[in-house]
Coordinates of C-alpha atoms in Angstrom, one line a residue:
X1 CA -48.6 -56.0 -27.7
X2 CA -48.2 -53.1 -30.1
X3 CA -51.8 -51.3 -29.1
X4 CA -51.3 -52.3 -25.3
X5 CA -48.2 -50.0 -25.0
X6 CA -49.9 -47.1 -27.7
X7 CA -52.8 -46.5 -25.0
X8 CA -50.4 -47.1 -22.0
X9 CA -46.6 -46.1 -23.0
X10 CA -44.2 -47.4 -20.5
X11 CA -42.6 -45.2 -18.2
X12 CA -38.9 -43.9 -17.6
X13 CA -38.5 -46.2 -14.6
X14 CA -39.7 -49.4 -16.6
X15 CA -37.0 -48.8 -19.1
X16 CA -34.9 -48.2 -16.7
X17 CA -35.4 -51.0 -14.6
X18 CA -35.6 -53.0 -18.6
X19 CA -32.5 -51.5 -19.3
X20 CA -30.7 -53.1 -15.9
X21 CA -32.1 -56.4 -16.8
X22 CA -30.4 -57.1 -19.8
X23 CA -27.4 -57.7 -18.6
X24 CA -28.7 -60.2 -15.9
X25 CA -28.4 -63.4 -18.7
X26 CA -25.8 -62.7 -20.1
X27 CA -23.6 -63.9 -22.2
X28 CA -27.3 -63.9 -24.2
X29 CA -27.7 -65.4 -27.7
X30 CA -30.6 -65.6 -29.7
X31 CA -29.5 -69.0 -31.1
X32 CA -30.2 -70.8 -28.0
X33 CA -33.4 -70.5 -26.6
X34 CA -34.6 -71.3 -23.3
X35 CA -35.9 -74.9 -23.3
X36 CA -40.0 -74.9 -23.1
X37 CA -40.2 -78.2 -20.8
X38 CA -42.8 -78.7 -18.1
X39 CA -40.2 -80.1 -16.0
X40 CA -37.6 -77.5 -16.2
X41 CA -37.0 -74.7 -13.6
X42 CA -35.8 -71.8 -16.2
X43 CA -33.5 -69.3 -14.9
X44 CA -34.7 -66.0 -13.6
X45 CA -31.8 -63.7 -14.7
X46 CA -32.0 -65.1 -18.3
X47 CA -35.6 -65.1 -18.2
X48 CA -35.6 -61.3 -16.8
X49 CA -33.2 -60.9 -20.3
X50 CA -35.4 -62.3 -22.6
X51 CA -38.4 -60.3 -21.1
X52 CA -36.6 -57.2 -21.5
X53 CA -35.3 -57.1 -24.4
X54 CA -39.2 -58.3 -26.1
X55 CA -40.7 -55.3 -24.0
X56 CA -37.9 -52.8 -25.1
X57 CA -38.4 -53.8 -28.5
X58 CA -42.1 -54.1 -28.5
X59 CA -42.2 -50.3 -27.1
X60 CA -39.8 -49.0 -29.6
X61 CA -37.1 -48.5 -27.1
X62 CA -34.3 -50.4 -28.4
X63 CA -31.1 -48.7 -29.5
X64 CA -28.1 -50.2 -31.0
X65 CA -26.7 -49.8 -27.1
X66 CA -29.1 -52.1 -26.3
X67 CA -28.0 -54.3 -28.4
X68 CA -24.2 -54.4 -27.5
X69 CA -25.3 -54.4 -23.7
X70 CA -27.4 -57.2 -24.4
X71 CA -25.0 -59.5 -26.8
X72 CA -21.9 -58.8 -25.4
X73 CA -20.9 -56.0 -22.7
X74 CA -17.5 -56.5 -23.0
X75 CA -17.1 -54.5 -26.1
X76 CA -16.8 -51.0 -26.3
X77 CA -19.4 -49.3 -27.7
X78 CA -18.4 -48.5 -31.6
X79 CA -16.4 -45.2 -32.5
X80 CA -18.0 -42.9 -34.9
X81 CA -16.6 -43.5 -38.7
X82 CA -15.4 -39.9 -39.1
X83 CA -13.3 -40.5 -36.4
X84 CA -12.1 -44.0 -37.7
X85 CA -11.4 -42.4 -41.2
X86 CA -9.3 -39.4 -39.4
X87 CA -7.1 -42.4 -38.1
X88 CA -6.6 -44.6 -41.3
X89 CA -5.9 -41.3 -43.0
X90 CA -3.1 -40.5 -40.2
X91 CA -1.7 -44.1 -40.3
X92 CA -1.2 -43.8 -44.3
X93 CA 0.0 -40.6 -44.1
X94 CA 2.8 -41.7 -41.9
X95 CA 3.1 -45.0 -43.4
X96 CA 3.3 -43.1 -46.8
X97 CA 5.8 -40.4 -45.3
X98 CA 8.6 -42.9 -44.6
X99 CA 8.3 -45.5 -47.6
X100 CA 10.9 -45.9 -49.8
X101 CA 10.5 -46.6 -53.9
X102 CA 10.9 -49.8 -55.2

């Protein structure tokens, strides 16, 4: 797959329309894979999830965005550490301010 999409990159509206897709299976793990029977009808939004993440990854498209999308879109994307740090700091600070000594 790797020297199909160096001759022919994908465009801005594949990843696009990649990017939509991964949210079509979700919740998505990569612990439970679709089953591989000849007698199963597989699903077509997890299918379209699968298929999208593979081509996103095979491309060199996918971000840690991706990612949370993908595995669970009900978490906010992750705040920077600096500003993290800058609010532990605050909290001690305060918490510090109005202790009392043993």
């Amino acid at each position: 797959m790797d020297s199909y999409f160096r001759d022919n990159p994908p465009t801005p509206e594949e990843i696009a329309k990649w990017r939509a897709d991964l949210t079509r299976g979700w919740p998505y793990t990569e612990d439970d894979p679709e089953p591989d029977f000849f007698d199963w009808t597989p699903d077509p939004d997890r299918s379209a999830t699968t298929d999208s993440i593979y081509l996103l990854k095979a491309t060199g498209n996918w971000t840690e965005e991706d990612e949370r999308v993908a595995f669970d879109p009900s978490k906010p994307p992750p705040r920077p550490l600096a500003e993290l740090e800058a609010e532990h700091d605050a909290f001690m600070k305060e918490l510090l301010k109005n202790a009392k000594p043993l």
